[in-house]
């Protein structure tokens, strides 16, 4: 697999000079951002679900259908589908439909979800956090691997020799998104799912043992190696200073809003500078960001890097600038650095 | 409301000279059919869900996202969403996302579903057929009518003062699809939902009491009148004979396949001719079909007529011919006849 460059977004509510944009406008903006990403040669755009006032994307697939119909080359998928509070059969049907629309370009990434809003909203109990995900991941994996499936679990009546339609024309692309639990890495390897590691803070090299665990497990299984990807937040602008000025206020707003319910300390400029210098914020000029991505790709042995490009009430014009620079400058620079 | 002309399809598996097309190909064909429908000036295209080998559409919204992104004017929606086996919050989120993508052009029709495959597939019990639908329809109606909702039912934990995102920019368009039960008609009127009557056999005039019940109920409530629509199967070709020759074998195949599990007698040519002459098959030349639609529209006082244009293993080229004739010839003829 040639090194790929992706984008991820949860559809953060952006703001322009007039004020916050509507969720509906953010959805339309996201479609335009995907079209731009396709035009500047990026390989992937992923949409993640949230169920809160500060995010516009709760249903990814209608927007993915529009994105795939409006683009030529880019892959598009979920990043991530919170499988614990969804139905694996519906998830499979939606992915198979997207893959039919854009053969080979639709992807799915499943995860446990780091926000808990979706559990009560869809009638699930957070006490079932573990078994909900494990059982649903097993059912989804069966659906992807076999035509006729049977399934027995504790959260739904059994299924016996069922086939789910529409039938895919090729193997569907399902990734496993993990936060940092070795158990999840082992599960992904066992389920033949390529791995996305979400690294949203701290030195990315801390994840080297995770990447190695995944590779060694696959090797021990005698199984083919599967792609490894990292998702991290960041922002690209013409200069380091401009990138920091454009990104800091929105990122800090988002960080502190989420942090209030999680007991995080307030985000400071010093913490921001430290995350850029030694942590997992890819913020700066194209050259700064390219160097940082190249270091991470090399340290972890990655096949794909996805930049989580939206964070809090940023100006949508800045998001477009960042996407254009990431595709046209950063990606070729990283490829040169690693050549 | 000016009289509108729509199409409905469940994505029947079509067949060409080579044999049956793949489900994925049918999904791509359906997108092309929607684009054609938009070009020939039709007002609506609706997609219905099935979970069987003879139909390709089980997930409507990814395809609707692609349709809305690929068309200019046509409304697109579900016909119908089997709400009993879905989650009203997910359904609302998908519709709000589609409406954001194509402001004012996304629609939803909810119904109980006349096929039962979806119940075991998604873990529901057919014994809950009544309460599942009633509770879910109430929850959906609250989501559409109010921003902050509370809900208590027997099929999920309660919700208290919840808001679901993304927020729509305008009232979402939700129709109620009914087969022929007066209770459903009364429910639709009480819930402020416009009515779609699925008339798939017999003389359409039999449904006049249903249409009147709906109108009288709305009048008694002192509520504004809402649109009334009819969905019926049919096929248009250059001549009556050509339409019958092209349609009969596929329609009979579909009828007998479904009829096997429902104890229907085999479909005969005589039954076919009788349904065309006095029943609910709109099959023939543009003039024949236009006359029949005009009669139904007048008898029931309709605002919209939707032709269920796919039925069994038809040739996809014939479907395209029918759509083109329906939009360019039938619709203007009906409008002239009723002027």
XYZ file of C-alpha atoms in Angstrom:
678
model
C 0.000 0.000 0.000
C 1.458 3.379 -1.030
C 1.371 5.885 1.856
C -2.077 7.480 1.910
C -3.244 10.838 3.214
C -6.704 11.250 4.666
C -8.948 13.705 6.452
C -11.392 13.075 9.274
C -14.167 15.279 10.578
C -17.012 15.015 13.051
C -18.722 18.065 11.505
C -17.831 20.509 14.292
C -20.144 23.530 14.253
C -18.008 26.202 12.552
C -18.322 29.986 12.852
C -17.768 32.818 10.422
C -17.896 36.613 10.892
C -21.704 36.451 11.330
C -21.597 33.792 14.050
C -22.033 30.034 14.347
C -23.212 28.259 11.188
C -26.251 26.000 11.254
C -25.766 22.246 11.427
C -27.351 21.997 7.970
C -24.835 24.509 6.584
C -21.968 22.558 8.155
C -23.239 19.427 6.384
C -23.223 21.262 3.048
C -19.775 22.692 3.834
C -18.495 19.183 4.593
C -19.673 17.999 1.172
C -17.776 20.916 -0.429
C -14.687 20.084 1.676
C -14.800 16.479 0.440
C -15.004 17.669 -3.164
C -11.996 19.936 -2.543
C -10.116 17.031 -0.903
C -10.762 14.942 -4.017
C -9.535 17.763 -6.259
C -6.257 18.214 -4.340
C -5.514 14.491 -4.560
C -6.191 13.310 -1.009
C -6.930 9.611 -0.592
C -9.608 9.467 2.089
C -12.231 11.457 3.954
C -13.879 10.010 7.048
C -16.953 11.238 8.919
C -17.594 10.488 12.567
C -20.870 10.533 14.464
C -21.739 12.715 17.437
C -25.100 13.399 19.010
C -24.491 16.809 20.567
C -25.206 20.458 19.754
C -21.536 21.176 18.942
C -21.429 18.665 16.050
C -23.540 18.435 12.864
C -22.847 14.874 11.769
C -24.931 12.187 13.449
C -25.887 10.230 10.298
C -22.851 9.655 8.108
C -24.185 7.581 5.221
C -26.598 10.060 3.576
C -23.696 12.538 3.447
C -21.289 9.805 2.289
C -23.702 8.957 -0.536
C -23.633 12.601 -1.622
C -19.827 12.751 -1.300
C -19.245 9.590 -3.330
C -21.656 10.819 -6.027
C -19.856 14.189 -6.177
C -16.246 12.949 -6.303
C -14.125 10.875 -8.664
C -11.289 9.223 -6.847
C -11.277 9.797 -3.098
C -12.304 7.043 -0.674
C -14.968 8.033 1.841
C -16.148 6.323 4.965
C -16.984 6.521 8.624
C -14.421 7.501 11.257
C -15.914 6.045 13.339
C -19.221 4.236 13.444
C -20.043 3.713 17.120
C -21.021 0.102 16.551
C -22.071 -0.521 20.174
C -25.168 1.656 19.731
C -25.944 0.757 16.106
C -27.196 -2.356 14.329
C -24.437 -4.314 12.533
C -26.893 -5.506 9.877
C -27.994 -1.937 9.065
C -24.353 -0.845 9.110
C -23.475 -3.622 6.638
C -26.423 -2.736 4.366
C -25.444 0.936 4.290
C -21.798 0.133 3.507
C -22.781 -2.352 0.774
C -25.046 0.323 -0.756
C -22.284 2.948 -0.654
C -19.828 0.481 -2.190
C -22.303 -0.219 -4.992
C -22.538 3.524 -5.695
C -18.773 4.030 -5.795
C -17.105 0.654 -6.347
C -14.103 0.169 -4.082
C -14.260 3.698 -2.617
C -16.521 3.203 0.422
C -15.035 2.347 3.804
C -16.179 1.757 7.335
C -14.291 2.175 10.589
C -15.914 0.731 13.672
C -15.153 1.631 17.274
C -16.535 1.639 20.788
C -16.970 5.411 20.780
C -15.331 7.732 23.292
C -18.483 9.805 23.850
C -21.362 8.205 25.720
C -24.299 10.299 24.410
C -25.365 7.641 21.921
C -26.106 4.961 24.526
C -29.208 6.427 26.242
C -30.292 8.095 22.979
C -30.623 4.740 21.226
C -31.843 2.880 24.282
C -28.652 1.062 25.289
C -27.162 0.634 28.749
C -23.602 1.849 29.351
C -23.172 -1.141 31.674
C -23.200 -3.296 28.524
C -20.334 -1.275 26.981
C -18.087 -4.323 26.566
C -20.495 -7.016 25.407
C -22.448 -4.714 23.085
C -19.337 -3.937 21.099
C -17.814 -7.410 21.137
C -20.999 -9.154 20.010
C -21.802 -6.565 17.350
C -18.251 -6.605 15.994
C -18.457 -10.400 15.697
C -21.760 -10.203 13.838
C -20.415 -7.528 11.488
C -17.266 -9.526 10.854
C -19.376 -12.571 9.919
C -21.475 -10.457 7.560
C -18.338 -9.180 5.846
C -16.605 -12.566 5.630
C -19.474 -14.936 4.712
C -22.640 -14.912 2.655
C -24.763 -17.088 4.946
C -24.480 -16.248 8.614
C -25.722 -17.570 11.920
C -25.357 -15.665 15.140
C -26.148 -16.053 18.808
C -25.585 -13.295 21.361
C -27.085 -11.805 24.490
C -28.411 -8.558 22.974
C -30.694 -9.835 20.199
C -32.611 -12.963 19.153
C -30.453 -15.508 17.287
C -30.036 -15.556 13.499
C -29.898 -18.861 11.609
C -28.529 -19.173 8.084
C -29.474 -15.622 7.077
C -28.161 -13.730 4.045
C -28.218 -9.930 4.112
C -28.851 -7.839 0.970
C -27.626 -6.126 -1.141
C -24.730 -8.505 -1.780
C -21.401 -6.712 -2.216
C -19.473 -7.082 -5.458
C -16.131 -7.208 -3.634
C -14.881 -7.573 -0.042
C -16.116 -4.568 1.941
C -13.461 -2.408 3.597
C -13.873 -2.425 7.378
C -11.245 -0.901 9.667
C -11.102 -1.107 13.428
C -10.568 2.191 15.255
C -8.856 1.944 18.659
C -7.915 4.436 21.341
C -5.084 2.639 23.039
C -6.271 -0.652 24.499
C -4.103 -3.695 23.678
C -7.257 -5.874 23.870
C -8.799 -3.903 21.009
C -5.612 -4.293 18.963
C -5.627 -8.078 19.499
C -9.335 -8.219 18.592
C -8.746 -6.261 15.374
C -5.899 -8.559 14.357
C -8.010 -11.651 15.082
C -10.955 -10.254 13.103
C -8.819 -9.481 10.007
C -9.516 -5.777 10.305
C -6.874 -3.170 9.442
C -6.150 -0.837 12.347
C -6.700 2.889 12.871
C -5.094 4.281 16.012
C -6.662 7.516 17.246
C -3.812 9.481 18.812
C -5.272 12.706 20.095
C -2.586 13.763 22.559
C 0.904 12.951 23.775
C 3.948 11.692 21.881
C 2.832 9.489 18.979
C 5.838 7.198 19.566
C 4.014 5.915 22.671
C 1.872 3.941 20.189
C 4.812 2.039 18.705
C 4.148 -0.943 21.031
C 0.519 -1.013 19.761
C 1.632 -1.076 16.141
C 4.165 -3.785 16.945
C 1.603 -5.829 18.876
C -0.700 -5.712 15.843
C 2.061 -6.703 13.408
C 3.442 -9.473 15.622
C -0.022 -10.888 16.238
C -0.739 -10.988 12.509
C 2.657 -12.624 11.896
C 2.071 -15.227 14.632
C -1.321 -15.986 13.074
C 0.478 -16.587 9.775
C -1.916 -14.004 8.330
C -1.208 -11.359 5.707
C -0.231 -7.933 6.985
C -3.037 -5.389 6.937
C -2.823 -1.590 6.737
C -2.089 0.547 9.794
C -3.359 4.100 10.056
C -3.156 6.978 12.541
C -5.797 9.657 13.102
C -4.595 12.869 14.786
C -5.805 16.481 14.959
C -4.166 19.421 13.225
C -4.263 22.455 11.010
C -2.158 23.721 8.117
C -1.754 27.379 7.097
C 0.814 29.429 5.178
C 3.095 29.913 8.205
C 3.480 28.363 11.642
C 2.217 31.550 13.294
C -0.844 31.795 11.082
C -1.731 28.136 11.690
C -1.455 28.594 15.454
C -3.450 31.845 15.461
C -6.197 30.325 13.340
C -6.401 27.054 15.252
C -5.810 27.785 18.941
C -9.039 29.612 19.919
C -11.345 27.047 18.312
C -9.359 24.045 19.528
C -9.253 25.431 23.082
C -13.015 26.114 22.989
C -13.728 22.529 21.905
C -11.211 21.079 24.355
C -12.657 23.002 27.315
C -16.277 22.277 26.369
C -15.614 18.528 26.278
C -13.209 18.775 29.221
C -15.890 20.230 31.510
C -17.743 16.906 31.542
C -14.512 14.901 31.851
C -12.697 16.874 34.504
C -9.841 18.050 32.232
C -7.830 21.136 33.230
C -8.363 24.233 31.027
C -6.329 24.158 27.850
C -3.486 26.682 27.879
C -1.283 28.218 25.208
C 1.661 26.440 26.861
C -0.071 23.056 26.565
C -0.835 23.925 22.932
C 2.827 24.727 22.155
C 3.956 21.544 23.935
C 1.502 19.356 21.963
C 2.761 20.905 18.712
C 6.423 20.473 19.684
C 6.321 16.990 21.209
C 2.752 15.704 21.136
C -0.001 14.926 18.631
C -1.066 18.281 17.246
C -0.060 18.640 13.598
C -0.257 22.444 13.449
C 1.907 24.731 11.351
C 3.190 25.536 7.898
C 3.147 22.777 5.258
C 6.795 22.028 5.979
C 6.315 21.837 9.776
C 3.319 19.534 9.447
C 5.004 17.416 6.779
C 8.082 16.854 8.987
C 5.907 15.850 11.903
C 3.790 13.442 9.833
C 6.926 11.902 8.285
C 8.350 11.274 11.773
C 5.135 9.584 12.935
C 4.777 7.505 9.762
C 8.338 6.272 10.139
C 8.122 5.597 13.884
C 4.940 3.549 13.618
C 5.324 2.113 10.118
C 2.060 3.560 8.818
C 0.207 3.001 5.572
C -2.153 5.955 6.070
C -2.225 9.178 8.058
C -5.537 11.003 8.533
C -5.646 14.566 9.765
C -8.674 15.383 11.909
C -9.047 18.774 10.298
C -12.063 20.275 12.092
C -12.002 21.186 15.782
C -14.486 23.534 17.395
C -15.839 26.795 15.936
C -13.186 27.342 13.265
C -13.745 29.611 10.280
C -14.796 27.357 7.360
C -12.553 29.345 5.001
C -9.581 28.283 7.132
C -10.664 24.648 6.875
C -10.649 24.926 3.083
C -7.182 26.547 3.122
C -5.907 23.736 5.347
C -7.323 21.009 3.088
C -5.823 22.613 -0.014
C -2.376 22.953 1.595
C -2.498 19.451 3.078
C -3.275 17.876 -0.299
C -1.129 20.022 -2.573
C 1.908 20.692 -0.315
C 2.050 18.486 2.781
C 1.360 15.122 1.120
C 4.022 15.494 -1.622
C 6.542 16.827 0.944
C 6.028 13.789 3.211
C 6.387 11.438 0.264
C 9.662 13.166 -0.680
C 10.940 13.030 2.899
C 10.269 9.297 3.106
C 11.482 8.420 -0.414
C -50.528 21.860 -4.154
C -50.302 21.465 -7.949
C -50.859 17.838 -9.000
C -47.529 16.027 -8.683
C -46.198 12.958 -10.460
C -43.859 10.587 -8.712
C -42.097 7.264 -9.075
C -41.539 4.570 -6.477
C -39.195 1.617 -6.567
C -38.033 -1.088 -4.185
C -35.028 -1.829 -6.411
C -36.338 -5.062 -7.905
C -33.523 -7.200 -9.310
C -33.752 -6.527 -13.056
C -32.547 -8.718 -15.912
C -31.041 -7.988 -19.289
C -30.044 -10.261 -22.190
C -27.121 -11.625 -20.139
C -29.237 -12.521 -17.081
C -30.105 -11.033 -13.716
C -28.168 -7.907 -12.779
C -26.305 -7.712 -9.497
C -27.866 -5.840 -6.585
C -25.008 -3.347 -6.786
C -25.742 -2.742 -10.480
C -29.445 -2.237 -9.696
C -28.459 0.402 -7.127
C -26.386 2.233 -9.758
C -29.242 1.864 -12.270
C -31.668 3.338 -9.741
C -29.431 6.398 -9.368
C -29.441 6.803 -13.169
C -33.237 6.381 -13.223
C -33.610 9.148 -10.628
C -31.411 11.449 -12.711
C -33.590 10.682 -15.751
C -36.756 11.312 -13.717
C -35.367 14.719 -12.732
C -34.538 15.506 -16.357
C -38.036 14.652 -17.623
C -39.626 16.883 -14.987
C -41.046 14.365 -12.526
C -41.694 15.652 -9.005
C -40.736 12.759 -6.753
C -38.835 9.494 -6.541
C -39.318 7.210 -3.553
C -37.251 4.192 -2.503
C -38.637 1.376 -0.378
C -36.756 -1.124 1.744
C -36.779 -4.901 1.366
C -34.490 -7.469 2.887
C -34.741 -10.265 0.328
C -32.725 -11.620 -2.594
C -35.229 -10.262 -5.153
C -34.681 -6.617 -4.132
C -31.499 -4.504 -4.016
C -32.594 -1.639 -1.783
C -32.406 -2.270 1.940
C -30.702 1.000 2.939
C -32.395 3.958 1.270
C -30.519 6.957 2.625
C -27.026 6.384 1.173
C -28.687 6.096 -2.243
C -30.947 9.087 -1.532
C -27.860 11.144 -0.636
C -26.359 10.233 -4.019
C -29.654 10.984 -5.808
C -30.111 14.391 -4.167
C -26.482 15.299 -4.943
C -26.950 14.265 -8.599
C -30.282 16.022 -9.314
C -31.534 19.589 -9.400
C -35.240 19.731 -8.726
C -36.835 16.379 -7.971
C -37.885 15.467 -4.422
C -36.543 12.143 -3.161
C -37.508 10.097 -0.164
C -38.446 6.753 1.283
C -41.527 4.831 0.165
C -41.664 3.442 2.728
C -39.468 3.304 5.801
C -40.646 0.314 7.841
C -40.582 2.293 11.069
C -41.565 -0.668 13.270
C -38.150 -2.267 12.778
C -36.072 0.921 12.672
C -35.086 3.563 15.227
C -37.117 6.802 14.946
C -34.162 8.873 16.180
C -31.844 7.442 13.506
C -34.609 7.912 10.916
C -34.984 11.566 11.957
C -31.201 12.150 11.846
C -30.944 10.657 8.359
C -33.851 12.742 7.053
C -32.478 15.933 8.630
C -29.101 15.206 6.991
C -30.707 14.613 3.590
C -32.765 17.800 3.949
C -29.586 19.740 4.753
C -27.982 18.392 1.566
C -30.949 19.302 -0.649
C -33.049 21.906 1.175
C -36.757 21.139 0.908
C -36.313 18.155 -1.412
C -35.966 15.258 1.059
C -39.031 13.340 2.184
C -39.894 10.400 4.377
C -42.859 8.061 4.246
C -43.354 5.791 7.231
C -45.422 2.614 7.324
C -45.870 -0.659 9.137
C -44.423 -2.675 6.265
C -46.279 -5.396 4.413
C -43.302 -7.766 4.379
C -42.225 -9.327 7.657
C -38.568 -10.121 6.871
C -37.281 -7.071 8.719
C -38.637 -8.093 12.123
C -36.409 -11.115 12.934
C -33.515 -9.568 10.986
C -33.384 -6.570 13.310
C -34.301 -8.501 16.430
C -37.978 -7.523 16.760
C -40.946 -9.719 17.592
C -43.851 -9.809 15.128
C -46.154 -10.108 18.149
C -45.290 -6.458 18.885
C -46.390 -5.380 15.375
C -48.966 -2.874 16.694
C -47.174 -1.276 19.634
C -43.809 -1.089 17.880
C -45.264 1.043 15.121
C -47.545 3.180 17.270
C -44.856 4.054 19.797
C -42.211 4.708 17.176
C -44.559 6.863 15.096
C -45.349 8.931 18.193
C -41.656 9.410 18.957
C -40.926 10.387 15.357
C -43.840 12.806 15.309
C -42.507 14.495 18.477
C -39.046 14.763 16.931
C -40.517 16.437 13.852
C -42.851 18.785 15.743
C -40.698 19.884 18.709
C -37.077 20.671 19.492
C -36.971 19.268 23.022
C -38.682 15.919 23.440
C -39.554 13.518 26.203
C -40.815 10.027 25.544
C -41.962 6.999 27.462
C -42.837 3.703 25.789
C -42.608 -0.028 26.318
C -39.858 -0.784 23.774
C -37.012 1.462 24.950
C -35.814 3.344 28.075
C -37.485 6.753 28.525
C -36.109 9.991 27.088
C -36.293 13.223 29.102
C -35.886 16.662 27.529
C -33.613 15.446 24.744
C -32.745 17.369 21.559
C -31.645 15.410 18.496
C -29.058 16.757 16.032
C -28.603 18.004 13.355
C -31.422 20.531 13.747
C -33.487 20.928 10.578
C -33.697 24.334 8.903
C -37.390 23.853 8.053
C -40.207 21.441 8.963
C -39.242 17.972 7.740
C -41.613 16.300 5.272
C -43.031 13.093 6.743
C -45.865 11.203 5.031
C -47.795 8.264 6.387
C -48.160 5.287 4.056
C -51.230 3.096 4.588
C -52.545 -0.070 2.999
C -56.214 0.246 3.730
C -56.835 0.341 7.462
C -59.153 3.129 8.683
C -57.239 3.169 11.986
C -54.049 4.083 10.148
C -55.881 6.856 8.296
C -57.200 8.307 11.570
C -53.722 8.064 13.123
C -52.142 9.894 10.166
C -54.736 12.693 10.383
C -54.197 13.032 14.138
C -50.410 13.121 13.704
C -50.534 15.880 11.044
C -49.022 13.600 8.440
C -50.082 13.762 4.781
C -51.358 10.429 3.500
C -50.068 7.988 0.886
C -52.473 5.180 0.042
C -50.797 2.122 -1.462
C -53.361 0.660 -3.881
C -51.789 -2.406 -5.414
C -54.899 -4.179 -6.694
C -58.624 -3.789 -7.275
C -60.621 -0.755 -8.290
C -58.983 2.409 -6.924
C -62.434 3.921 -6.267
C -62.708 1.522 -3.324
C -60.349 3.891 -1.540
C -62.664 6.909 -1.834
C -64.038 6.302 1.690
C -60.446 6.335 3.012
C -59.694 9.655 1.334
C -62.976 11.063 2.650
C -62.310 9.760 6.156
C -58.947 11.538 6.121
C -60.421 14.813 4.829
C -63.400 14.772 7.198
C -61.179 13.977 10.169
C -58.877 16.881 9.349
C -61.909 19.170 8.889
C -63.449 18.059 12.207
C -60.111 18.745 13.916
C -60.250 22.257 12.457
C -56.820 21.456 10.984
C -55.436 22.493 7.601
C -55.887 20.028 4.763
C -52.761 18.011 3.975
C -51.758 16.353 0.704
C -53.165 12.993 -0.379
C -51.213 10.643 -2.599
C -51.715 7.250 -4.224
C -48.981 4.703 -5.004
C -49.853 2.062 -7.643
C -47.872 -0.204 -9.968
C -47.619 0.216 -13.702
C -45.615 0.506 -16.898
C -45.673 2.854 -19.893
C -44.487 1.986 -23.409
C -45.139 3.286 -26.912
C -48.320 1.205 -27.368
C -50.698 -0.737 -25.148
C -49.479 -4.023 -26.607
C -45.823 -3.197 -26.119
C -46.415 -2.134 -22.509
C -48.256 -5.371 -21.758
C -45.653 -7.556 -23.484
C -42.804 -5.852 -21.666
C -44.469 -5.864 -18.257
C -46.458 -9.076 -17.892
C -43.694 -11.714 -17.565
C -41.754 -9.763 -14.914
C -44.838 -8.710 -12.989
C -46.181 -12.274 -12.971
C -42.792 -13.598 -11.792
C -42.713 -11.130 -8.895
C -46.384 -11.732 -8.056
C -45.994 -15.508 -7.966
C -42.724 -15.402 -6.003
C -44.309 -13.274 -3.279
C -47.613 -15.110 -3.591
C -46.005 -18.469 -2.786
C -45.444 -17.366 0.824
C -48.859 -15.728 1.076
C -51.071 -18.344 -0.507
C -52.030 -16.252 -3.554
C -53.304 -18.054 -6.707
C -50.947 -17.951 -9.707
C -51.200 -14.721 -11.678
C -52.835 -15.209 -15.072
C -53.032 -13.162 -18.247
C -56.774 -12.802 -17.611
C -56.156 -11.373 -14.130
C -53.584 -9.034 -15.705
C -56.049 -7.757 -18.326
C -58.739 -7.319 -15.662
C -56.420 -5.309 -13.402
C -55.510 -3.059 -16.331
C -59.148 -2.596 -17.358
C -60.784 -2.150 -13.939
C -58.124 -2.464 -11.249
C -54.896 -0.798 -10.176
C -52.391 -1.627 -12.884
C -51.452 1.466 -14.885
C -50.106 -0.349 -17.934
C -50.288 0.853 -21.531
C -49.514 3.660 -23.940
C -49.051 7.178 -22.540
C -52.674 7.979 -23.392
C -54.081 4.829 -21.735
C -52.083 5.389 -18.553
C -52.877 9.122 -18.506
C -56.636 8.458 -18.739
C -56.465 5.936 -15.925
C -54.426 8.231 -13.677
C -56.772 11.153 -14.382
C -59.764 9.017 -13.364
C -58.085 7.988 -10.086
C -56.915 11.504 -9.280
C -60.440 12.840 -9.812
C -62.191 10.038 -7.904
C -59.991 10.360 -4.836
C -59.102 14.057 -5.004
C -55.345 13.482 -5.105
C -52.421 15.885 -4.872
C -49.837 13.355 -6.018
C -49.776 10.101 -7.964
C -46.706 7.846 -7.756
C -46.162 5.055 -10.212
C -44.381 2.028 -8.761
C -42.339 1.569 -11.902
C -40.226 -1.498 -11.119
C -41.712 -4.963 -10.680
C -39.709 -8.168 -10.906
C -36.968 -8.973 -13.424
C -37.793 -6.297 -16.000
C -35.282 -5.122 -18.587
C -33.693 -1.923 -17.228
C -33.909 -0.331 -20.689
C -37.694 -0.714 -20.506
C -37.709 0.993 -17.097
C -35.884 3.958 -18.603
C -38.331 4.120 -21.516
C -41.250 4.059 -19.087
C -39.801 6.859 -16.939
C -39.148 9.032 -19.981
C -42.684 8.527 -21.339
C -44.277 9.003 -17.914
C -42.536 12.339 -17.396
C -42.660 13.747 -20.909
C -46.039 12.424 -22.122
C -48.239 11.011 -19.339
C -47.858 13.855 -16.822
C -48.707 16.679 -19.265
C -51.630 14.625 -20.672
C -53.119 14.111 -17.197
C -52.729 17.808 -16.420
C -54.532 18.663 -19.668
C -57.319 16.169 -18.964
C -57.925 17.661 -15.523
C -57.538 21.315 -16.531
